[in-house]
Tab-separated table of N, CA, C and O in Angstrom:
chain	number	residue	atom	x	y	z
A	240	UNK	N	27.712	11.804	-9.721
A	240	UNK	CA	26.796	10.735	-9.383
A	240	UNK	C	27.390	9.890	-8.265
A	240	UNK	O	28.598	9.701	-8.202
A	241	UNK	N	26.504	9.394	-7.448
A	241	UNK	CA	26.959	8.573	-6.340
A	241	UNK	C	25.916	7.509	-6.033
A	241	UNK	O	24.713	7.786	-6.072
A	242	UNK	N	26.375	6.299	-5.789
A	242	UNK	CA	25.497	5.203	-5.397
A	242	UNK	C	25.714	4.945	-3.923
A	242	UNK	O	26.844	4.863	-3.452
A	243	UNK	N	24.638	4.804	-3.192
A	243	UNK	CA	24.718	4.532	-1.761
A	243	UNK	C	23.908	3.270	-1.481
A	243	UNK	O	22.747	3.168	-1.885
A	244	UNK	N	24.520	2.326	-0.816
A	244	UNK	CA	23.825	1.096	-0.430
A	244	UNK	C	23.537	1.135	1.058
A	244	UNK	O	24.353	1.625	1.845
A	245	UNK	N	22.384	0.618	1.437
A	245	UNK	CA	22.036	0.554	2.852
A	245	UNK	C	21.022	-0.551	3.053
A	245	UNK	O	20.378	-1.005	2.119
A	246	UNK	N	20.907	-1.000	4.272
A	246	UNK	CA	19.922	-2.009	4.642
A	246	UNK	C	18.989	-1.399	5.679
A	246	UNK	O	19.412	-0.590	6.498
A	247	UNK	N	17.751	-1.800	5.616
A	247	UNK	CA	16.793	-1.380	6.635
A	247	UNK	C	16.166	-2.625	7.239
A	247	UNK	O	16.088	-3.673	6.593
A	248	UNK	N	15.748	-2.497	8.470
A	248	UNK	CA	15.053	-3.589	9.135
A	248	UNK	C	13.662	-3.721	8.514
A	248	UNK	O	12.990	-2.716	8.267
A	249	UNK	N	13.239	-4.946	8.254
A	249	UNK	CA	11.914	-5.160	7.673
A	249	UNK	C	10.845	-4.648	8.635
A	249	UNK	O	10.809	-5.040	9.804
A	250	UNK	N	9.994	-3.749	8.163
A	250	UNK	CA	8.932	-3.227	9.043
A	250	UNK	C	7.891	-4.298	9.337
A	250	UNK	O	7.722	-5.252	8.571
A	251	UNK	N	7.176	-4.129	10.444
A	251	UNK	CA	6.110	-5.076	10.793
A	251	UNK	C	4.899	-4.926	9.895
A	251	UNK	O	4.140	-5.865	9.697
A	252	UNK	N	4.683	-3.705	9.389
A	252	UNK	CA	3.534	-3.421	8.538
A	252	UNK	C	4.052	-2.791	7.249
A	252	UNK	O	5.194	-2.342	7.181
A	253	UNK	N	3.204	-2.751	6.235
A	253	UNK	CA	3.588	-2.105	4.984
A	253	UNK	C	4.060	-0.689	5.277
A	253	UNK	O	3.558	-0.019	6.177
A	254	UNK	N	5.043	-0.246	4.515
A	254	UNK	CA	5.642	1.069	4.750
A	254	UNK	C	6.195	1.583	3.423
A	254	UNK	O	6.006	0.960	2.381
A	255	UNK	N	6.873	2.709	3.472
A	255	UNK	CA	7.539	3.225	2.293
A	255	UNK	C	8.820	3.936	2.702
A	255	UNK	O	8.992	4.334	3.855
A	256	UNK	N	9.717	4.046	1.739
A	256	UNK	CA	10.986	4.727	1.954
A	256	UNK	C	11.072	5.880	0.964
A	256	UNK	O	10.750	5.709	-0.223
A	257	UNK	N	11.466	7.039	1.449
A	257	UNK	CA	11.728	8.201	0.600
A	257	UNK	C	13.152	8.633	0.897
A	257	UNK	O	13.542	8.741	2.054
A	258	UNK	N	13.933	8.840	-0.150
A	258	UNK	CA	15.312	9.283	0.042
A	258	UNK	C	15.419	10.765	-0.302
A	258	UNK	O	14.824	11.230	-1.277
A	259	UNK	N	16.166	11.483	0.514
A	259	UNK	CA	16.396	12.903	0.320
A	259	UNK	C	17.870	13.148	0.060
A	259	UNK	O	18.716	12.475	0.631
A	260	UNK	N	18.144	14.109	-0.793
A	260	UNK	CA	19.519	14.542	-1.036
A	260	UNK	C	19.580	16.040	-0.789
A	260	UNK	O	18.750	16.801	-1.293
A	261	UNK	N	20.531	16.459	0.013
A	261	UNK	CA	20.709	17.861	0.348
A	261	UNK	C	22.120	18.253	-0.055
A	261	UNK	O	23.077	17.537	0.219
A	262	UNK	N	22.238	19.371	-0.755
A	262	UNK	CA	23.552	19.816	-1.204
A	262	UNK	C	23.697	21.322	-1.130
A	262	UNK	O	22.777	22.041	-0.740
A	263	UNK	N	24.866	21.776	-1.517
A	263	UNK	CA	25.132	23.211	-1.540
A	263	UNK	C	24.255	23.896	-2.585
A	263	UNK	O	23.810	23.279	-3.548
A	264	UNK	N	24.025	25.170	-2.388
A	264	UNK	CA	23.290	25.952	-3.374
A	264	UNK	C	24.121	26.148	-4.631
A	264	UNK	O	25.351	26.047	-4.619
A	265	UNK	N	23.450	26.433	-5.735
A	265	UNK	CA	24.133	26.679	-7.008
A	265	UNK	C	24.301	28.184	-7.163
A	265	UNK	O	23.332	28.939	-7.065
A	266	UNK	N	25.508	28.615	-7.385
A	266	UNK	CA	25.769	30.050	-7.506
A	266	UNK	C	26.011	30.483	-8.939
A	266	UNK	O	26.054	31.677	-9.222
A	267	UNK	N	26.133	29.532	-9.841
A	267	UNK	CA	26.339	29.868	-11.251
A	267	UNK	C	25.094	30.583	-11.782
A	267	UNK	O	23.965	30.152	-11.550
A	268	UNK	N	25.285	31.688	-12.487
A	268	UNK	CA	24.159	32.485	-12.997
A	268	UNK	C	23.260	31.698	-13.942
A	268	UNK	O	22.083	32.029	-14.115
A	269	UNK	N	23.783	30.634	-14.560
A	269	UNK	CA	22.964	29.864	-15.500
A	269	UNK	C	21.927	28.997	-14.794
A	269	UNK	O	20.983	28.529	-15.425
A	270	UNK	N	22.126	28.774	-13.507
A	270	UNK	CA	21.172	27.931	-12.771
A	270	UNK	C	21.256	28.259	-11.291
A	270	UNK	O	21.566	27.441	-10.456
A	271	UNK	N	20.984	29.476	-10.953
A	271	UNK	CA	21.101	29.946	-9.572
A	271	UNK	C	19.903	29.473	-8.754
A	271	UNK	O	18.764	29.504	-9.214
A	272	UNK	N	20.178	29.048	-7.525
A	272	UNK	CA	19.097	28.656	-6.623
A	272	UNK	C	18.753	29.831	-5.714
A	272	UNK	O	19.581	30.686	-5.441
A	273	UNK	N	17.509	29.852	-5.254
A	273	UNK	CA	17.059	30.939	-4.387
A	273	UNK	C	17.635	30.817	-2.985
A	273	UNK	O	17.776	31.789	-2.274
A	274	UNK	N	17.925	29.606	-2.569
A	274	UNK	CA	18.461	29.358	-1.231
A	274	UNK	C	19.928	28.956	-1.349
A	274	UNK	O	20.425	28.719	-2.442
A	275	UNK	N	20.593	28.856	-0.213
A	275	UNK	CA	21.997	28.456	-0.238
A	275	UNK	C	22.148	26.936	-0.158
A	275	UNK	O	23.149	26.425	0.298
A	276	UNK	N	21.098	26.217	-0.572
A	276	UNK	CA	21.150	24.759	-0.607
A	276	UNK	C	20.278	24.264	-1.762
A	276	UNK	O	19.446	24.990	-2.301
A	277	UNK	N	20.475	23.006	-2.135
A	277	UNK	CA	19.585	22.317	-3.067
A	277	UNK	C	19.035	21.100	-2.336
A	277	UNK	O	19.685	20.531	-1.455
A	278	UNK	N	17.844	20.726	-2.701
A	278	UNK	CA	17.166	19.609	-2.044
A	278	UNK	C	16.406	18.830	-3.096
A	278	UNK	O	15.732	19.412	-3.953
A	279	UNK	N	16.518	17.517	-3.045
A	279	UNK	CA	15.727	16.675	-3.941
A	279	UNK	C	15.228	15.467	-3.155
A	279	UNK	O	15.767	15.120	-2.111
A	280	UNK	N	14.178	14.864	-3.670
A	280	UNK	CA	13.588	13.696	-3.013
A	280	UNK	C	13.104	12.714	-4.062
A	280	UNK	O	12.707	13.104	-5.162
A	281	UNK	N	13.128	11.446	-3.702
A	281	UNK	CA	12.600	10.419	-4.590
A	281	UNK	C	11.097	10.283	-4.365
A	281	UNK	O	10.559	10.740	-3.354
A	282	UNK	N	10.442	9.633	-5.279
A	282	UNK	CA	9.083	9.176	-5.029
A	282	UNK	C	9.172	8.056	-4.001
A	282	UNK	O	10.244	7.456	-3.809
A	283	UNK	N	8.087	7.725	-3.344
A	283	UNK	CA	8.152	6.641	-2.357
A	283	UNK	C	8.437	5.293	-3.017
A	283	UNK	O	7.973	5.016	-4.121
A	284	UNK	N	9.196	4.484	-2.317
A	284	UNK	CA	9.388	3.084	-2.680
A	284	UNK	C	8.528	2.306	-1.700
A	284	UNK	O	8.766	2.328	-0.488
A	285	UNK	N	7.491	1.655	-2.219
A	285	UNK	CA	6.509	0.988	-1.373
A	285	UNK	C	7.051	-0.358	-0.914
A	285	UNK	O	7.578	-1.124	-1.721
A	286	UNK	N	6.906	-0.671	0.369
A	286	UNK	CA	7.388	-1.924	0.941
A	286	UNK	C	6.187	-2.767	1.365
A	286	UNK	O	5.431	-2.388	2.254
A	287	UNK	N	6.027	-3.897	0.699
A	287	UNK	CA	4.932	-4.817	1.009
A	287	UNK	C	5.412	-5.779	2.092
A	287	UNK	O	5.781	-6.918	1.824
A	288	UNK	N	5.436	-5.314	3.327
A	288	UNK	CA	6.020	-6.082	4.427
A	288	UNK	C	5.266	-7.372	4.720
A	288	UNK	O	5.862	-8.358	5.128
A	289	UNK	N	3.947	-7.368	4.529
A	289	UNK	CA	3.187	-8.576	4.847
A	289	UNK	C	3.071	-9.540	3.662
A	289	UNK	O	2.498	-10.611	3.794
A	290	UNK	N	3.600	-9.156	2.494
A	290	UNK	CA	3.670	-10.055	1.350
A	290	UNK	C	2.343	-10.394	0.692
A	290	UNK	O	2.240	-11.395	-0.006
A	291	UNK	N	1.330	-9.536	0.847
A	291	UNK	CA	0.036	-9.835	0.239
A	291	UNK	C	-0.105	-9.287	-1.179
A	291	UNK	O	-1.162	-9.369	-1.794
A	292	UNK	N	0.970	-8.693	-1.701
A	292	UNK	CA	0.964	-8.227	-3.082
A	292	UNK	C	0.406	-6.831	-3.282
A	292	UNK	O	0.252	-6.385	-4.417
A	293	UNK	N	0.083	-6.134	-2.208
A	293	UNK	CA	-0.415	-4.763	-2.337
A	293	UNK	C	0.054	-3.941	-1.142
A	293	UNK	O	0.423	-4.486	-0.107
A	294	UNK	N	0.019	-2.622	-1.298
A	294	UNK	CA	0.385	-1.725	-0.208
A	294	UNK	C	-0.856	-1.422	0.621
A	294	UNK	O	-1.888	-1.024	0.089
A	295	UNK	N	-0.755	-1.627	1.924
A	295	UNK	CA	-1.846	-1.327	2.837
A	295	UNK	C	-1.467	-0.063	3.606
A	295	UNK	O	-0.403	-0.006	4.219
A	296	UNK	N	-2.322	0.946	3.554
A	296	UNK	CA	-2.026	2.225	4.205
A	296	UNK	C	-2.041	2.076	5.722
A	296	UNK	O	-2.646	1.131	6.257
A	297	UNK	N	-1.406	3.011	6.436
A	297	UNK	CA	-1.479	2.971	7.899
A	297	UNK	C	-2.914	3.004	8.427
A	297	UNK	O	-3.238	2.333	9.400
A	298	UNK	N	-3.799	3.762	7.770
A	298	UNK	CA	-5.197	3.821	8.226
A	298	UNK	C	-5.886	2.470	8.037
A	298	UNK	O	-6.628	2.020	8.915
A	299	UNK	N	-5.647	1.810	6.898
A	299	UNK	CA	-6.235	0.477	6.680
A	299	UNK	C	-5.696	-0.529	7.696
A	299	UNK	O	-6.456	-1.348	8.229
A	300	UNK	N	-4.403	-0.452	7.971
A	300	UNK	CA	-3.799	-1.343	8.964
A	300	UNK	C	-4.414	-1.094	10.331
A	300	UNK	O	-4.758	-2.044	11.056
A	301	UNK	N	-4.576	0.172	10.701
A	301	UNK	CA	-5.190	0.514	11.987
A	301	UNK	C	-6.616	-0.018	12.067
A	301	UNK	O	-7.041	-0.538	13.105
A	302	UNK	N	-7.362	0.100	10.975
A	302	UNK	CA	-8.747	-0.389	10.956
A	302	UNK	C	-8.780	-1.897	11.191
A	302	UNK	O	-9.596	-2.391	11.977
A	303	UNK	N	-7.872	-2.637	10.545
A	303	UNK	CA	-7.813	-4.089	10.745
A	303	UNK	C	-7.473	-4.424	12.199
A	303	UNK	O	-8.058	-5.335	12.790
A	304	UNK	N	-6.532	-3.688	12.782
A	304	UNK	CA	-6.163	-3.927	14.180
A	304	UNK	C	-7.333	-3.653	15.112
A	304	UNK	O	-7.599	-4.428	16.035
A	305	UNK	N	-8.053	-2.554	14.868
A	305	UNK	CA	-9.197	-2.224	15.725
A	305	UNK	C	-10.312	-3.259	15.613
A	305	UNK	O	-10.948	-3.601	16.614
A	306	UNK	N	-10.548	-3.755	14.413
A	306	UNK	CA	-11.611	-4.741	14.221
A	306	UNK	C	-11.309	-6.051	14.933
A	306	UNK	O	-12.229	-6.790	15.290
A	307	UNK	N	-10.019	-6.335	15.145
A	307	UNK	CA	-9.644	-7.587	15.798
A	307	UNK	C	-9.637	-7.471	17.326
A	307	UNK	O	-9.349	-8.449	18.007
A	308	UNK	N	-9.968	-6.294	17.864
A	308	UNK	CA	-9.920	-6.076	19.306
A	308	UNK	C	-11.260	-5.562	19.814
A	308	UNK	O	-12.076	-5.069	19.048
A	309	UNK	N	-11.425	-5.652	21.125
A	309	UNK	CA	-12.618	-5.095	21.752
A	309	UNK	C	-12.528	-3.574	21.767
A	309	UNK	O	-11.435	-3.005	21.735
A	310	UNK	N	-13.683	-2.931	21.825
A	310	UNK	CA	-13.725	-1.464	21.883
A	310	UNK	C	-13.435	-1.004	23.304
A	310	UNK	O	-14.309	-0.507	24.013
A	311	UNK	N	-12.178	-1.179	23.701
A	311	UNK	CA	-11.750	-0.789	25.040
A	311	UNK	C	-10.481	0.029	24.927
A	311	UNK	O	-9.661	-0.178	24.031
A	312	UNK	N	-10.314	0.942	25.850
A	312	UNK	CA	-9.124	1.788	25.867
A	312	UNK	C	-7.866	0.934	25.999
A	312	UNK	O	-6.834	1.235	25.418
A	313	UNK	N	-7.964	-0.184	26.736
A	313	UNK	CA	-6.788	-1.050	26.880
A	313	UNK	C	-6.362	-1.634	25.528
A	313	UNK	O	-5.180	-1.838	25.296
A	314	UNK	N	-7.322	-1.883	24.651
A	314	UNK	CA	-6.985	-2.367	23.307
A	314	UNK	C	-6.219	-1.303	22.533
A	314	UNK	O	-5.230	-1.599	21.867
A	315	UNK	N	-6.678	-0.082	22.636
A	315	UNK	CA	-6.015	1.014	21.939
A	315	UNK	C	-4.629	1.268	22.528
A	315	UNK	O	-3.680	1.546	21.805
A	316	UNK	N	-4.498	1.136	23.825
A	316	UNK	CA	-3.184	1.278	24.467
A	316	UNK	C	-2.223	0.214	23.926
A	316	UNK	O	-1.062	0.476	23.667
A	317	UNK	N	-2.715	-0.993	23.750
A	317	UNK	CA	-1.889	-2.077	23.216
A	317	UNK	C	-1.401	-1.748	21.810
A	317	UNK	O	-0.232	-1.964	21.484
A	318	UNK	N	-2.277	-1.210	20.976
A	318	UNK	CA	-1.878	-0.803	19.625
A	318	UNK	C	-0.822	0.292	19.714
A	318	UNK	O	0.194	0.253	19.010
A	319	UNK	N	-1.029	1.258	20.588
A	319	UNK	CA	-0.083	2.373	20.730
A	319	UNK	C	1.289	1.894	21.187
A	319	UNK	O	2.311	2.482	20.820
A	320	UNK	N	1.337	0.822	21.955
A	320	UNK	CA	2.603	0.320	22.472
A	320	UNK	C	3.321	-0.598	21.487
A	320	UNK	O	4.524	-0.801	21.615
A	321	UNK	N	2.605	-1.143	20.502
A	321	UNK	CA	3.236	-2.135	19.624
A	321	UNK	C	3.347	-1.690	18.165
A	321	UNK	O	4.236	-2.163	17.463
A	322	UNK	N	2.469	-0.833	17.709
A	322	UNK	CA	2.477	-0.430	16.301
A	322	UNK	C	3.321	0.823	16.104
A	322	UNK	O	3.611	1.557	17.057
A	323	UNK	N	3.702	1.059	14.860
A	323	UNK	CA	4.403	2.289	14.532
A	323	UNK	C	3.493	3.473	14.854
A	323	UNK	O	2.269	3.364	14.787
A	324	UNK	N	4.079	4.629	15.200
A	324	UNK	CA	3.258	5.785	15.596
A	324	UNK	C	2.199	6.185	14.568
A	324	UNK	O	1.086	6.542	14.944
A	325	UNK	N	2.515	6.125	13.280
A	325	UNK	CA	1.530	6.506	12.268
A	325	UNK	C	0.297	5.620	12.296
A	325	UNK	O	-0.836	6.094	12.148
A	326	UNK	N	0.497	4.340	12.515
A	326	UNK	CA	-0.624	3.401	12.612
A	326	UNK	C	-1.379	3.630	13.918
A	326	UNK	O	-2.611	3.648	13.951
A	327	UNK	N	-0.655	3.841	15.001
A	327	UNK	CA	-1.294	4.043	16.305
A	327	UNK	C	-2.155	5.307	16.323
A	327	UNK	O	-3.257	5.300	16.868
A	328	UNK	N	-1.672	6.383	15.716
A	328	UNK	CA	-2.460	7.623	15.667
A	328	UNK	C	-3.700	7.415	14.798
A	328	UNK	O	-4.792	7.892	15.140
A	329	UNK	N	-3.553	6.691	13.702
A	329	UNK	CA	-4.727	6.396	12.873
A	329	UNK	C	-5.740	5.575	13.666
A	329	UNK	O	-6.959	5.795	13.557
A	330	UNK	N	-5.276	4.637	14.480
A	330	UNK	CA	-6.186	3.839	15.311
A	330	UNK	C	-6.931	4.734	16.302
A	330	UNK	O	-8.131	4.568	16.520
A	331	UNK	N	-6.223	5.694	16.893
A	331	UNK	CA	-6.867	6.631	17.821
A	331	UNK	C	-7.940	7.445	17.086
A	331	UNK	O	-9.055	7.623	17.587
A	332	UNK	N	-7.611	7.915	15.904
A	332	UNK	CA	-8.558	8.700	15.119
A	332	UNK	C	-9.801	7.883	14.777
A	332	UNK	O	-10.936	8.362	14.901
A	333	UNK	N	-9.590	6.646	14.357
A	333	UNK	CA	-10.718	5.781	14.013
A	333	UNK	C	-11.565	5.451	15.247
A	333	UNK	O	-12.796	5.447	15.168
A	334	UNK	N	-10.920	5.189	16.372
A	334	UNK	CA	-11.667	4.893	17.598
A	334	UNK	C	-12.523	6.089	18.007
A	334	UNK	O	-13.688	5.935	18.378
A	335	UNK	N	-11.950	7.290	17.924
A	335	UNK	CA	-12.719	8.494	18.281
A	335	UNK	C	-13.942	8.641	17.376
A	335	UNK	O	-14.986	9.110	17.811
A	336	UNK	N	-13.827	8.245	16.118
A	336	UNK	CA	-14.928	8.405	15.163
A	336	UNK	C	-15.945	7.262	15.225
A	336	UNK	O	-17.132	7.482	14.971
A	337	UNK	N	-15.490	6.064	15.584
A	337	UNK	CA	-16.354	4.889	15.449
A	337	UNK	C	-16.876	4.326	16.762
A	337	UNK	O	-17.914	3.673	16.776
A	338	UNK	N	-16.163	4.547	17.841
A	338	UNK	CA	-16.586	3.982	19.116
A	338	UNK	C	-17.691	4.834	19.731
A	338	UNK	O	-17.865	5.999	19.372
A	339	UNK	N	-18.421	4.282	20.686
A	339	UNK	CA	-19.498	5.049	21.340
A	339	UNK	C	-18.958	6.333	21.982
A	339	UNK	O	-17.821	6.372	22.454
A	340	UNK	N	-19.779	7.358	21.993
A	340	UNK	CA	-19.352	8.646	22.552
A	340	UNK	C	-19.004	8.533	24.036
A	340	UNK	O	-18.252	9.354	24.561
A	341	UNK	N	-19.506	7.512	24.702
A	341	UNK	CA	-19.195	7.322	26.119
A	341	UNK	C	-17.709	6.998	26.344
A	341	UNK	O	-17.217	7.105	27.474
A	342	UNK	N	-16.987	6.621	25.290
A	342	UNK	CA	-15.561	6.306	25.423
A	342	UNK	C	-14.662	7.518	25.172
A	342	UNK	O	-13.456	7.440	25.392
A	343	UNK	N	-15.230	8.637	24.722
A	343	UNK	CA	-14.407	9.792	24.351
A	343	UNK	C	-13.588	10.342	25.509
A	343	UNK	O	-12.432	10.742	25.320
A	344	UNK	N	-14.138	10.364	26.712
A	344	UNK	CA	-13.389	10.858	27.866
A	344	UNK	C	-12.157	10.009	28.139
A	344	UNK	O	-11.046	10.525	28.331
A	345	UNK	N	-12.334	8.699	28.134
A	345	UNK	CA	-11.206	7.788	28.376
A	345	UNK	C	-10.193	7.868	27.234
A	345	UNK	O	-8.982	7.814	27.475
A	346	UNK	N	-10.682	8.018	26.011
A	346	UNK	CA	-9.761	8.162	24.873
A	346	UNK	C	-8.968	9.459	24.986
A	346	UNK	O	-7.776	9.488	24.665
A	347	UNK	N	-9.612	10.521	25.457
A	347	UNK	CA	-8.912	11.793	25.647
A	347	UNK	C	-7.811	11.686	26.691
A	347	UNK	O	-6.720	12.217	26.516
A	348	UNK	N	-8.094	10.975	27.784
A	348	UNK	CA	-7.082	10.773	28.825
A	348	UNK	C	-5.913	9.950	28.288
A	348	UNK	O	-4.750	10.254	28.565
A	349	UNK	N	-6.226	8.908	27.523
A	349	UNK	CA	-5.166	8.090	26.923
A	349	UNK	C	-4.341	8.926	25.952
A	349	UNK	O	-3.105	8.843	25.944
A	350	UNK	N	-4.996	9.741	25.156
A	350	UNK	CA	-4.288	10.599	24.210
A	350	UNK	C	-3.337	11.544	24.940
A	350	UNK	O	-2.185	11.702	24.541
A	351	UNK	N	-3.802	12.152	26.021
A	351	UNK	CA	-2.926	13.041	26.805
A	351	UNK	C	-1.720	12.281	27.347
A	351	UNK	O	-0.599	12.784	27.339
A	352	UNK	N	-1.947	11.074	27.817
A	352	UNK	CA	-0.851	10.249	28.342
A	352	UNK	C	0.153	9.905	27.242
A	352	UNK	O	1.366	10.058	27.420
A	353	UNK	N	-0.346	9.449	26.108
A	353	UNK	CA	0.541	9.057	25.008
A	353	UNK	C	1.290	10.255	24.431
A	353	UNK	O	2.422	10.120	23.961
A	354	UNK	N	0.680	11.421	24.474
A	354	UNK	CA	1.300	12.630	23.938
A	354	UNK	C	2.554	13.024	24.711
A	354	UNK	O	3.417	13.716	24.183
A	355	UNK	N	2.671	12.577	25.958
A	355	UNK	CA	3.852	12.927	26.751
A	355	UNK	C	5.090	12.151	26.331
A	355	UNK	O	6.207	12.576	26.618
A	356	UNK	N	4.907	11.022	25.635
A	356	UNK	CA	6.053	10.193	25.259
A	356	UNK	C	6.212	9.982	23.759
A	356	UNK	O	7.268	9.555	23.307
A	357	UNK	N	5.167	10.263	22.986
A	357	UNK	CA	5.205	10.003	21.549
A	357	UNK	C	4.842	11.271	20.787
A	357	UNK	O	3.689	11.714	20.837
A	358	UNK	N	5.803	11.878	20.084
A	358	UNK	CA	5.536	13.141	19.378
A	358	UNK	C	4.356	13.074	18.408
A	358	UNK	O	3.626	14.049	18.272
A	359	UNK	N	4.138	11.934	17.768
A	359	UNK	CA	3.019	11.831	16.825
A	359	UNK	C	1.681	12.040	17.536
A	359	UNK	O	0.775	12.674	17.000
A	360	UNK	N	1.554	11.521	18.756
A	360	UNK	CA	0.322	11.729	19.522
A	360	UNK	C	0.200	13.170	19.990
A	360	UNK	O	-0.897	13.716	20.047
A	361	UNK	N	1.312	13.798	20.320
A	361	UNK	CA	1.273	15.217	20.717
A	361	UNK	C	0.795	16.077	19.553
A	361	UNK	O	-0.036	16.974	19.734
A	362	UNK	N	1.291	15.799	18.349
A	362	UNK	CA	0.847	16.549	17.167
A	362	UNK	C	-0.631	16.335	16.898
A	362	UNK	O	-1.371	17.269	16.591
A	363	UNK	N	-1.078	15.088	17.013
A	363	UNK	CA	-2.483	14.774	16.781
A	363	UNK	C	-3.368	15.483	17.811
A	363	UNK	O	-4.374	16.105	17.471
A	364	UNK	N	-2.969	15.413	19.086
A	364	UNK	CA	-3.740	16.079	20.142
A	364	UNK	C	-3.812	17.586	19.906
A	364	UNK	O	-4.879	18.195	20.001
A	365	UNK	N	-2.683	18.187	19.550
A	365	UNK	CA	-2.662	19.629	19.310
A	365	UNK	C	-3.527	20.008	18.112
A	365	UNK	O	-4.205	21.042	18.119
A	366	UNK	N	-3.545	19.167	17.100
A	366	UNK	CA	-4.390	19.415	15.925
A	366	UNK	C	-5.860	19.348	16.318
A	366	UNK	O	-6.672	20.162	15.889
A	367	UNK	N	-6.206	18.386	17.149
A	367	UNK	CA	-7.598	18.275	17.603
A	367	UNK	C	-8.039	19.497	18.387
A	367	UNK	O	-9.180	19.917	18.301
A	368	UNK	N	-7.125	20.053	19.143
A	368	UNK	CA	-7.440	21.203	19.989
A	368	UNK	C	-7.244	22.543	19.278
A	368	UNK	O	-7.363	23.587	19.889
A	369	UNK	N	-6.902	22.480	17.985
A	369	UNK	CA	-6.775	23.697	17.191
A	369	UNK	C	-5.533	24.508	17.453
A	369	UNK	O	-5.523	25.714	17.265
A	370	UNK	N	-4.469	23.861	17.884
A	370	UNK	CA	-3.221	24.584	18.144
A	370	UNK	C	-2.330	24.562	16.945
A	370	UNK	O	-2.305	23.762	16.111
């Protein structure tokens, strides 16, 4: 058994922490592992960063951010530059679904731009394009 202490910077939005432990594989015949390693993970520890007494998902946070801004690509760019990638991608997804179809071209250009610097946007773009 081992106890590990660590500190994390308080996130700007609600978040969660999952801890992983990776070790050598078990070779004893009484409990042999299929791989040459063992892996375990904790359940999430929910962080109520805004102190409202509940966990707010990245999608809910993105929705609140979008509602407080105009339906403009510059608003979405601002979210992408200031929010965590998971929240920013959710904001892009919500904008694509909720904003007028006339904004889809500009949103696509912004997505391509953001995908060059943020892996989460690259994954989202590739998923949209069926890659």
